[in-house]
Coordinates of C-alpha atoms in Angstrom, one line a residue:
M1 CA -24.4 -16.0 25.7
W2 CA -20.9 -17.3 25.2
H3 CA -20.3 -19.7 22.3
S4 CA -17.1 -21.9 22.0
R5 CA -15.7 -25.0 20.6
G6 CA -13.8 -25.6 24.0
V7 CA -15.1 -26.8 27.3
R8 CA -13.6 -25.6 30.5
R9 CA -12.3 -28.3 32.7
V10 CA -12.1 -28.1 36.6
G11 CA -9.2 -30.2 37.9
P12 CA -9.9 -32.6 40.7
A13 CA -8.7 -32.2 44.3
V14 CA -5.9 -34.6 45.0
A15 CA -6.0 -36.1 48.5
T16 CA -3.1 -37.2 50.4
A17 CA -2.8 -40.2 52.7
V18 CA -0.9 -40.1 55.9
A19 CA 0.5 -43.5 57.1
L20 CA 0.5 -43.8 60.9
S21 CA 3.0 -46.4 62.5
T22 CA 1.8 -48.5 65.6
V23 CA 4.3 -49.5 68.2
V24 CA 3.6 -52.8 70.0
S25 CA 5.5 -53.6 73.2
C26 CA 6.1 -57.2 74.1
S27 CA 5.5 -58.5 77.7
A28 CA 8.2 -60.4 79.7
G29 CA 8.3 -64.1 79.5
A30 CA 8.8 -66.7 76.7
E31 CA 6.3 -65.4 74.0
Q32 CA 6.5 -66.4 70.4
G33 CA 9.1 -64.3 68.9
G34 CA 10.2 -62.8 72.2
A35 CA 13.3 -63.2 74.4
S36 CA 13.4 -65.2 77.4
H37 CA 14.8 -64.2 80.7
A38 CA 16.9 -66.1 83.3
P39 CA 14.8 -67.2 86.3
G40 CA 14.8 -64.5 89.1
T41 CA 15.5 -61.7 86.6
T42 CA 13.0 -59.0 85.7
A43 CA 12.6 -58.2 81.8
K44 CA 13.7 -54.7 81.2
A45 CA 11.0 -52.6 79.7
A46 CA 11.3 -51.4 76.2
A47 CA 11.9 -47.8 75.8
P48 CA 8.8 -46.2 74.1
T49 CA 9.2 -45.2 70.4
P50 CA 8.9 -41.5 70.0
P51 CA 6.0 -40.2 67.8
P52 CA 6.8 -39.3 64.3
S53 CA 7.8 -35.7 63.8
P54 CA 4.9 -33.5 62.7
T55 CA 4.6 -32.8 59.0
K56 CA 3.2 -29.5 57.8
T57 CA -0.2 -29.9 56.2
Y58 CA -0.8 -27.6 53.2
P59 CA -4.1 -26.7 51.7
L60 CA -5.2 -27.7 48.4
S61 CA -3.7 -25.5 45.9
A62 CA -5.6 -22.9 43.7
A63 CA -5.0 -22.1 40.0
P64 CA -2.7 -19.2 39.5
R65 CA -3.9 -15.9 38.5
T66 CA -2.8 -15.2 34.9
I67 CA -3.8 -13.2 31.8
P68 CA -5.2 -15.1 30.0
A69 CA -6.5 -17.6 32.6
V70 CA -5.2 -21.1 32.5
R71 CA -7.7 -23.7 31.0
A72 CA -7.3 -26.5 33.8
H73 CA -5.6 -26.8 36.9
E74 CA -5.3 -30.0 39.2
A75 CA -5.0 -29.0 42.7
A76 CA -2.6 -30.7 44.9
R77 CA -1.1 -30.1 48.5
G78 CA 2.4 -28.6 48.9
P79 CA 4.3 -25.5 49.0
G80 CA 4.5 -24.7 45.4
W81 CA 7.8 -23.3 43.9
R82 CA 9.6 -20.0 43.9
P83 CA 13.2 -19.4 42.8
A84 CA 15.9 -19.6 45.4
A85 CA 19.6 -19.5 45.6
G86 CA 20.9 -22.1 43.2
S87 CA 17.6 -22.4 41.2
A88 CA 18.3 -22.8 37.4
V89 CA 16.3 -23.2 34.2
V90 CA 17.3 -26.5 32.7
V91 CA 16.6 -27.7 29.1
A92 CA 16.1 -31.5 28.9
K93 CA 18.3 -33.6 27.0
G94 CA 16.9 -33.9 23.4
S95 CA 15.2 -30.6 23.8
E96 CA 17.9 -28.3 23.0
A97 CA 15.7 -26.3 20.6
L98 CA 14.3 -24.7 23.8
A99 CA 17.5 -23.1 24.6
D100 CA 16.3 -19.6 23.7
E101 CA 13.2 -19.9 25.8
G102 CA 15.2 -21.2 28.6
R103 CA 17.7 -18.4 28.6
L104 CA 14.9 -15.7 28.4
L105 CA 13.3 -17.2 31.5
A106 CA 16.4 -17.5 33.3
Q107 CA 17.2 -13.8 32.6
E108 CA 13.6 -12.7 33.7
L109 CA 13.9 -14.8 36.9
K110 CA 17.6 -14.0 37.5
T111 CA 18.3 -17.7 37.9
G112 CA 21.1 -20.0 36.4
F113 CA 20.6 -21.6 33.1
R114 CA 21.8 -25.2 32.0
N115 CA 21.3 -26.5 28.4
S116 CA 21.2 -30.1 29.6
G117 CA 22.2 -31.9 32.9
P118 CA 20.5 -33.1 35.9
V119 CA 17.5 -31.4 37.4
K120 CA 17.9 -30.8 41.0
A121 CA 15.4 -29.4 43.6
G122 CA 14.6 -25.8 43.0
D123 CA 14.9 -26.0 39.2
I124 CA 12.7 -25.6 36.3
E125 CA 12.9 -28.1 33.5
L126 CA 11.7 -27.4 30.0
S127 CA 11.0 -30.4 27.8
L128 CA 9.7 -31.2 24.3
A129 CA 7.4 -34.2 24.2
P130 CA 4.6 -35.4 21.9
S131 CA 2.3 -35.8 24.8
G132 CA 3.3 -32.6 26.6
G133 CA 0.0 -30.8 25.9
Q134 CA -3.6 -31.5 25.2
G135 CA -3.8 -30.3 21.6
G136 CA -1.8 -28.5 19.1
P137 CA 1.7 -26.8 19.1
E138 CA 0.5 -24.1 21.4
S139 CA -0.6 -26.4 24.2
Y140 CA 1.6 -27.3 27.3
T141 CA 1.5 -29.0 30.7
L142 CA 3.0 -27.4 33.7
T143 CA 3.8 -29.7 36.7
T144 CA 4.8 -28.4 40.3
R145 CA 5.8 -30.9 42.8
D146 CA 8.7 -31.7 45.0
N147 CA 10.1 -28.3 44.7
R148 CA 10.6 -28.7 40.9
V149 CA 8.6 -27.2 38.0
R150 CA 8.4 -29.2 34.7
I151 CA 7.0 -27.6 31.5
T152 CA 6.3 -29.7 28.6
G153 CA 4.9 -29.3 25.2
P154 CA 4.6 -30.8 21.7
A155 CA 6.3 -27.7 20.3
E156 CA 8.4 -24.8 21.3
A157 CA 5.4 -22.4 21.2
G158 CA 3.5 -24.3 23.8
V159 CA 6.6 -24.6 26.2
F160 CA 7.2 -20.8 25.7
Y161 CA 3.5 -20.2 26.8
G162 CA 4.1 -22.4 30.0
T163 CA 7.1 -20.0 30.9
R164 CA 4.7 -17.1 30.6
T165 CA 2.3 -18.7 33.0
L166 CA 5.2 -19.4 35.5
K167 CA 6.3 -15.8 35.1
Q168 CA 2.8 -14.4 35.8
A169 CA 2.1 -16.9 38.7
L170 CA 5.2 -15.6 40.5
R171 CA 4.3 -12.0 40.1
S172 CA 0.5 -12.3 41.0
G173 CA 0.9 -14.8 43.8
G174 CA 4.6 -15.2 44.8
T175 CA 4.7 -18.9 44.0
V176 CA 3.9 -21.3 41.2
P177 CA 1.2 -23.4 43.0
E178 CA 1.5 -27.1 43.5
G179 CA -0.3 -29.4 41.0
V180 CA -0.8 -29.6 37.3
I181 CA -1.7 -27.1 34.7
R182 CA -3.0 -28.3 31.3
D183 CA -3.4 -25.4 28.9
R184 CA -4.0 -24.5 25.3
P185 CA -5.6 -21.6 23.3
D186 CA -9.2 -21.6 22.1
R187 CA -8.3 -19.9 18.8
P188 CA -5.2 -20.2 16.6
Q189 CA -5.0 -16.5 15.7
R190 CA -4.7 -13.9 18.5
G191 CA -3.2 -10.6 18.2
L192 CA -3.0 -6.9 17.3
N193 CA -3.2 -4.9 14.1
V194 CA -1.3 -1.7 13.7
D195 CA -1.7 1.0 11.0
I196 CA 1.9 2.2 10.5
A197 CA 1.1 3.9 7.2
R198 CA -0.9 6.9 8.3
K199 CA 1.3 7.2 11.5
H200 CA 4.9 6.4 11.7
Y201 CA 5.8 4.1 14.6
T202 CA 9.3 3.5 15.7
A203 CA 10.9 0.1 15.6
G204 CA 11.4 0.4 19.4
W205 CA 7.7 0.9 19.9
I206 CA 6.7 -2.0 17.9
E207 CA 9.3 -4.2 19.6
A208 CA 7.7 -3.0 23.0
R209 CA 4.3 -4.2 21.8
L210 CA 5.7 -7.6 20.7
R211 CA 7.0 -8.3 24.4
E212 CA 3.6 -7.2 25.7
M213 CA 1.9 -9.4 23.3
A214 CA 4.1 -12.4 24.1
D215 CA 3.4 -12.3 27.9
L216 CA -0.4 -12.3 26.9
K217 CA 0.1 -15.4 24.7
L218 CA -0.8 -13.4 21.5
N219 CA 0.6 -14.7 18.3
T220 CA -0.1 -12.4 15.5
L221 CA 1.0 -9.0 14.6
G222 CA -0.5 -7.2 11.5
L223 CA 1.4 -4.3 9.9
H224 CA -0.6 -2.2 7.6
F225 CA 2.2 -0.3 6.2
S226 CA 0.9 1.1 2.8
D227 CA -2.0 3.6 2.6
D228 CA -2.9 7.1 1.0
Q229 CA -0.8 8.9 3.7
G230 CA 2.3 6.8 3.7
F231 CA 4.3 4.0 2.6
R232 CA 6.5 3.1 5.6
I233 CA 8.9 0.3 4.8
A234 CA 12.0 0.8 2.6
S235 CA 11.7 -0.8 -0.9
D236 CA 14.3 -1.9 -3.4
S237 CA 11.9 -2.5 -6.3
H238 CA 10.1 0.9 -6.0
P239 CA 12.1 3.3 -3.7
E240 CA 10.2 6.2 -5.2
V241 CA 7.0 5.3 -3.2
V242 CA 8.5 5.3 0.3
S243 CA 7.7 8.0 2.7
A244 CA 10.5 10.0 4.3
E245 CA 9.6 8.6 7.9
H246 CA 9.8 4.8 7.3
L247 CA 11.3 1.6 8.8
S248 CA 14.4 0.6 7.2
K249 CA 14.7 -3.2 6.2
A250 CA 17.2 -3.8 8.9
E251 CA 14.7 -2.4 11.4
V252 CA 12.0 -4.8 10.0
R253 CA 14.3 -7.7 10.2
R254 CA 15.1 -6.9 13.7
I255 CA 11.4 -6.7 14.5
I256 CA 10.8 -10.0 12.7
A257 CA 13.7 -11.6 14.5
L258 CA 12.2 -10.6 17.9
A259 CA 8.8 -11.7 16.8
Q260 CA 10.0 -15.1 15.9
S261 CA 11.7 -15.5 19.2
L262 CA 8.6 -14.8 21.0
H263 CA 6.4 -17.0 18.7
I264 CA 4.7 -14.2 17.0
T265 CA 4.0 -14.1 13.2
V266 CA 4.3 -10.6 11.5
V267 CA 1.6 -10.3 8.8
P268 CA 2.4 -7.6 6.2
E269 CA -0.5 -5.7 4.4
I270 CA -0.3 -3.8 1.2
D271 CA -4.0 -2.7 0.6
S272 CA -5.2 -2.4 -3.0
P273 CA -6.9 -1.4 -5.2
G274 CA -7.9 1.4 -2.8
H275 CA -5.7 2.9 -0.2
L276 CA -2.8 3.4 -2.7
G277 CA -2.4 7.1 -2.5
A278 CA 1.2 6.9 -1.4
V279 CA 2.1 4.9 -4.4
M280 CA 0.3 7.1 -6.7
K281 CA 2.1 10.1 -5.6
A282 CA 5.1 8.7 -7.4
H283 CA 2.9 7.3 -10.2
P284 CA -0.1 9.7 -10.9
Q285 CA -0.8 8.1 -14.2
L286 CA -2.3 5.1 -12.2
Q287 CA -5.0 7.2 -10.6
L288 CA -8.5 6.3 -11.2
R289 CA -10.5 8.9 -12.9
N290 CA -14.2 9.0 -13.7
I291 CA -15.7 9.8 -17.0
N292 CA -15.3 13.5 -16.4
G293 CA -11.7 13.1 -15.4
V294 CA -12.4 13.5 -11.6
P295 CA -9.9 11.5 -9.5
R296 CA -10.9 9.3 -6.6
Q297 CA -8.7 9.3 -3.6
G298 CA -6.6 6.2 -3.1
A299 CA -8.2 4.3 -5.9
V300 CA -6.0 2.8 -8.7
D301 CA -7.0 2.2 -12.3
I302 CA -7.4 -1.5 -12.3
S303 CA -7.9 -1.5 -16.1
N304 CA -4.4 -0.2 -16.5
P305 CA -1.8 -3.3 -16.6
E306 CA 0.8 -1.0 -15.1
S307 CA -1.2 -0.8 -11.8
A308 CA -0.9 -4.6 -11.4
R309 CA 2.6 -4.5 -12.4
I310 CA 3.8 -2.1 -9.7
V311 CA 1.6 -3.6 -6.9
D312 CA 2.8 -7.1 -7.7
D313 CA 6.5 -6.1 -7.7
L314 CA 5.8 -4.8 -4.1
L315 CA 3.8 -8.0 -3.0
R316 CA 6.8 -10.2 -4.3
E317 CA 9.5 -8.1 -2.7
Y318 CA 7.8 -7.9 0.8
S319 CA 7.0 -11.8 0.7
G320 CA 10.7 -12.2 0.7
L321 CA 11.1 -9.8 3.6
F322 CA 8.4 -11.3 5.8
P323 CA 8.8 -15.1 6.5
G324 CA 5.4 -15.7 7.9
A325 CA 2.7 -17.8 6.6
W326 CA 0.3 -15.0 5.6
F327 CA 0.1 -11.9 3.4
H328 CA -2.9 -9.4 3.6
V329 CA -3.8 -7.9 0.3
G330 CA -6.5 -5.6 1.4
A331 CA -9.3 -5.2 -1.2
D332 CA -11.6 -2.9 0.9
E333 CA -13.3 0.4 0.1
Y334 CA -12.6 0.5 -3.7
Q335 CA -14.1 3.8 -4.5
A336 CA -15.2 3.0 -7.9
L337 CA -17.9 0.8 -6.4
T338 CA -19.3 3.5 -4.1
V339 CA -21.1 5.4 -6.9
R340 CA -24.6 4.7 -8.0
N341 CA -23.6 3.3 -11.5
P342 CA -19.9 2.3 -11.6
E343 CA -20.3 1.2 -15.3
A344 CA -21.4 4.7 -16.4
S345 CA -19.1 6.6 -14.1
Y346 CA -16.0 4.4 -15.1
P347 CA -16.5 3.1 -18.6
Q348 CA -12.8 2.0 -18.9
L349 CA -13.4 -0.4 -16.0
A350 CA -16.5 -1.7 -17.5
R351 CA -14.8 -2.3 -20.9
A352 CA -12.1 -4.2 -19.1
A353 CA -14.5 -6.2 -17.2
V354 CA -16.4 -7.3 -20.4
Q355 CA -13.1 -8.1 -22.1
K356 CA -12.0 -10.2 -19.3
Y357 CA -15.1 -12.0 -17.9
G358 CA -17.7 -11.7 -20.7
P359 CA -20.7 -9.6 -21.6
N360 CA -22.5 -9.8 -18.3
A361 CA -19.5 -8.8 -16.3
G362 CA -19.3 -5.3 -14.5
V363 CA -16.9 -3.3 -12.5
Q364 CA -17.5 -5.5 -9.4
D365 CA -16.3 -8.4 -11.3
L366 CA -13.1 -6.6 -12.3
A367 CA -12.5 -5.8 -8.7
T368 CA -13.1 -9.4 -7.6
G369 CA -10.6 -10.4 -10.4
W370 CA -8.1 -8.0 -9.1
L371 CA -8.4 -9.6 -5.6
N372 CA -8.0 -13.1 -7.0
D373 CA -5.0 -12.1 -9.1
R374 CA -3.2 -10.5 -6.1
A375 CA -4.0 -13.6 -4.0
A376 CA -2.5 -15.8 -6.8
V377 CA 0.8 -13.5 -6.5
V378 CA 1.3 -14.1 -2.8
R379 CA 0.2 -17.6 -2.9
A380 CA 3.0 -18.2 -5.5
E381 CA 5.3 -17.0 -2.8
Q382 CA 4.0 -19.6 -0.3
K383 CA 1.7 -17.2 1.5
Q384 CA -1.8 -17.7 2.7
P385 CA -3.7 -14.5 1.5
K386 CA -6.0 -12.5 3.7
A387 CA -8.5 -9.7 2.6
W388 CA -11.0 -7.4 4.1
N389 CA -14.6 -8.6 4.0
D390 CA -15.9 -5.8 2.0
G391 CA -13.8 -6.9 -0.9
F392 CA -15.8 -10.1 -1.3
F393 CA -19.1 -9.4 -3.3
R394 CA -22.3 -11.5 -4.2
G395 CA -24.2 -11.7 -7.4
G396 CA -21.4 -11.1 -10.0
V397 CA -20.1 -13.4 -12.6
T398 CA -17.1 -13.9 -10.6
S399 CA -16.4 -14.7 -7.0
A400 CA -13.4 -14.4 -4.7
D401 CA -11.3 -17.4 -4.2
K402 CA -12.6 -19.6 -1.3
N403 CA -9.1 -20.0 0.0
I404 CA -8.7 -16.3 1.0
E405 CA -9.1 -15.8 4.7
V406 CA -11.8 -13.2 5.3
E407 CA -10.8 -10.5 7.8
Y408 CA -14.3 -9.3 8.9
W409 CA -14.3 -5.8 10.1
T410 CA -17.5 -4.0 9.1
G411 CA -21.1 -4.2 7.8
K412 CA -21.1 -0.4 6.9
E413 CA -19.1 -0.2 3.7
N414 CA -20.3 -1.1 0.1
G415 CA -20.3 -4.8 -0.5
A416 CA -20.2 -5.8 3.2
R417 CA -22.7 -8.5 3.9
E418 CA -23.7 -10.2 7.1
P419 CA -21.1 -12.5 8.5
Q420 CA -23.2 -15.5 8.2
E421 CA -23.3 -15.2 4.4
Y422 CA -19.4 -15.6 4.2
L423 CA -19.5 -18.5 6.7
A424 CA -22.2 -20.4 4.9
E425 CA -20.0 -20.3 1.9
G426 CA -17.5 -22.2 3.9
R427 CA -15.0 -19.3 4.2
K428 CA -12.6 -19.1 7.1
V429 CA -12.9 -15.8 9.0
V430 CA -10.9 -13.6 11.4
N431 CA -12.7 -11.3 13.8
L432 CA -11.8 -7.6 13.9
N433 CA -15.2 -6.4 14.6
D434 CA -15.2 -2.5 14.3
E435 CA -17.8 -2.3 17.0
Y436 CA -15.5 -3.8 19.8
L437 CA -12.0 -4.0 18.4
Y438 CA -11.2 -0.8 16.4
Y439 CA -9.0 1.8 18.1
V440 CA -9.2 4.8 15.8
L441 CA -7.1 7.7 16.5
G442 CA -9.1 10.9 17.1
E443 CA -12.2 8.8 17.0
P444 CA -13.5 10.0 13.6
N445 CA -16.7 8.8 11.8
Q446 CA -18.6 7.9 15.2
F447 CA -15.8 5.6 16.3
T448 CA -15.1 5.7 20.0
Y449 CA -12.0 4.1 21.7
P450 CA -12.7 0.4 22.7
T451 CA -12.7 -0.2 26.5
G452 CA -11.3 -3.4 28.0
R453 CA -14.4 -3.7 30.0
R454 CA -16.9 -3.9 27.0
I455 CA -14.7 -6.5 25.2
Y456 CA -14.3 -8.5 28.5
E457 CA -18.1 -8.5 29.4
Q458 CA -19.7 -8.6 26.1
W459 CA -17.5 -9.7 23.0
T460 CA -16.7 -13.2 22.0
P461 CA -15.1 -14.5 18.9
L462 CA -18.5 -15.3 17.4
V463 CA -19.6 -11.5 17.5
L464 CA -18.3 -10.6 14.3
R465 CA -20.6 -7.7 13.5
G466 CA -22.2 -5.4 15.7
T467 CA -23.1 -7.0 19.0
T468 CA -24.8 -10.0 17.7
A469 CA -23.2 -13.6 17.7
V470 CA -23.3 -15.8 14.6
P471 CA -24.7 -19.5 15.4
E472 CA -22.3 -21.6 17.2
R473 CA -22.2 -24.1 14.3
Y474 CA -19.8 -21.7 12.5
S475 CA -17.4 -21.5 15.4
G476 CA -14.8 -23.9 13.8
Q477 CA -14.5 -21.4 10.9
I478 CA -13.7 -18.4 13.0
L479 CA -9.9 -18.6 13.4
G480 CA -9.6 -16.0 16.0
G481 CA -9.2 -12.2 16.1
R482 CA -7.1 -9.1 16.5
L483 CA -7.4 -5.6 18.1
A484 CA -6.7 -3.2 15.5
I485 CA -5.3 0.4 15.8
W486 CA -6.0 2.8 13.1
S487 CA -4.2 5.9 12.6
D488 CA -6.8 8.1 10.7
L489 CA -6.1 11.3 12.7
S490 CA -2.4 10.6 13.4
R491 CA -1.6 13.5 15.5
A492 CA -4.5 12.7 18.1
Q493 CA -2.3 10.6 20.3
T494 CA 1.4 10.0 20.8
Q495 CA 2.9 6.5 20.6
S496 CA 2.9 6.4 24.3
Q497 CA -0.7 7.3 24.5
V498 CA -1.7 4.7 22.1
A499 CA 0.2 2.1 24.2
A500 CA -1.6 3.2 27.3
G501 CA -5.0 3.3 25.4
I502 CA -4.8 -0.3 24.3
H503 CA -3.5 -1.7 27.6
M504 CA -6.7 -3.2 28.9
P505 CA -8.5 -3.8 25.6
L506 CA -5.4 -6.0 24.5
R507 CA -5.6 -7.9 27.8
A508 CA -9.4 -8.4 27.5
V509 CA -8.9 -9.7 23.8
S510 CA -6.1 -12.1 25.2
Q511 CA -8.5 -13.6 27.7
K512 CA -11.4 -14.0 25.4
L513 CA -9.4 -15.8 22.4
W514 CA -7.4 -18.0 24.8
A515 CA -10.0 -19.4 27.4
P516 CA -13.6 -20.1 26.4
G517 CA -16.5 -19.6 28.5
Q518 CA -17.4 -16.8 30.9
P519 CA -14.3 -15.5 32.7
A520 CA -14.0 -16.5 36.4
L521 CA -13.0 -13.1 37.3
S522 CA -15.2 -10.0 37.6
W523 CA -14.1 -7.1 35.7
A524 CA -12.8 -5.3 38.9
E525 CA -10.8 -8.4 39.9
F526 CA -9.6 -8.8 36.1
N527 CA -8.5 -5.1 36.1
A528 CA -6.7 -5.5 39.5
L529 CA -4.9 -8.5 38.4
A530 CA -3.8 -6.6 35.0
N531 CA -2.4 -3.8 37.3
K532 CA -0.6 -6.2 39.5
L533 CA 1.1 -8.1 36.5
G534 CA 2.0 -4.9 34.8

């Protein structure tokens, strides 16, 4: 069963009335209002009025076929709209902030562009208006009548999404149908996560994914760029940790600029205190070792103040590079907590926990404190922290900050709890369910590549773990979701194979996060539409 905050609206049919004129002939003679005739003359018969020219009658329009589907369409009778010679995209007076959106659409449709001026037949008008959408900055209204299209929204993002609907409507049906579309997303966070740490992806490949995401009305790109296998963005504070294959800061700024123009936020992730192998290659003194001196892969010694200093340097540096609202601080799979008795195996961590949090504290509390401290660092940089769900523990003397967004991916790791526990604590959650949304290169550890059909037919934002949905009362706490590419076996696929592999899963995720309820199209119809739209 589908659970959702939103309700699907079906637009009413709009009837048209045809007025008929009646012609009345006046008889000869002196009638009221008539002309008199001289005796002996015959009144000249009035010439009959020709019937009105026939008018083409159009059937009621149907909603355009788009991915994701529009939420509501009010049907009308008319020919719809398609670009013609002389058509232009026109930005309304006072809405000059939409110039970038207008120029992009004009380029895509090969029409003219005017950043103000009168709107003529055949034109598309873009306008910012407080009442231009049904809710939130990503809502919009698209009106097609009199051979014109008008797209309005309360903010640039909504108007931009209206242009994506127009573009897809032309591609799928040849015209933008007559009537009114009122549209908005069901979830505020909708996107893709890419592990660029274990596999180097070029800037061009990432930019291609951004353009693909934009047409699907996805708005969040997560970049996991630090892990055991690589650190993939240039650093000024610690250049020694950067891998040979990496993105320059100029490339990252170019990626971010494109993302911003497409209303996509890029979310950086530096995962700690696990997954820091690339950092420890340059700083082996930070490696976590057990009581016998055996190192744990990827795990940093969080009792060593130098560990926090280097990670915080990096968090602050990249907070300045990425202008978006979020920073992901990781917190998953800390190997010190996977052993039977962490306090006995890692006495240095146990001592640090007692010293900081009191006699009843354990290694779990020290890990929780590490998460809270890193969250505080990025919050001081005006970022909202995110962390993986298995970094939030129960039963310790400390607890994770309630304002950290939980990115729920698994119930299989140490510390992972049922999603309902996080929600009952009042936490906000983003869905990255590894049962449906994990595209893991090489399919290790019993992972299989996700299919668009399975996501489309079975998954909803409320299915956070496995195949079971949480109660609908928690729907308001589930902010959205992302399809996640993980590069565990980095050579298993090329960049182009990855792009092809996520093609349909990404479209299914787009549909399920934008429009609530059971999709109107069957999977076969949806797949055919995706092929048509490209």
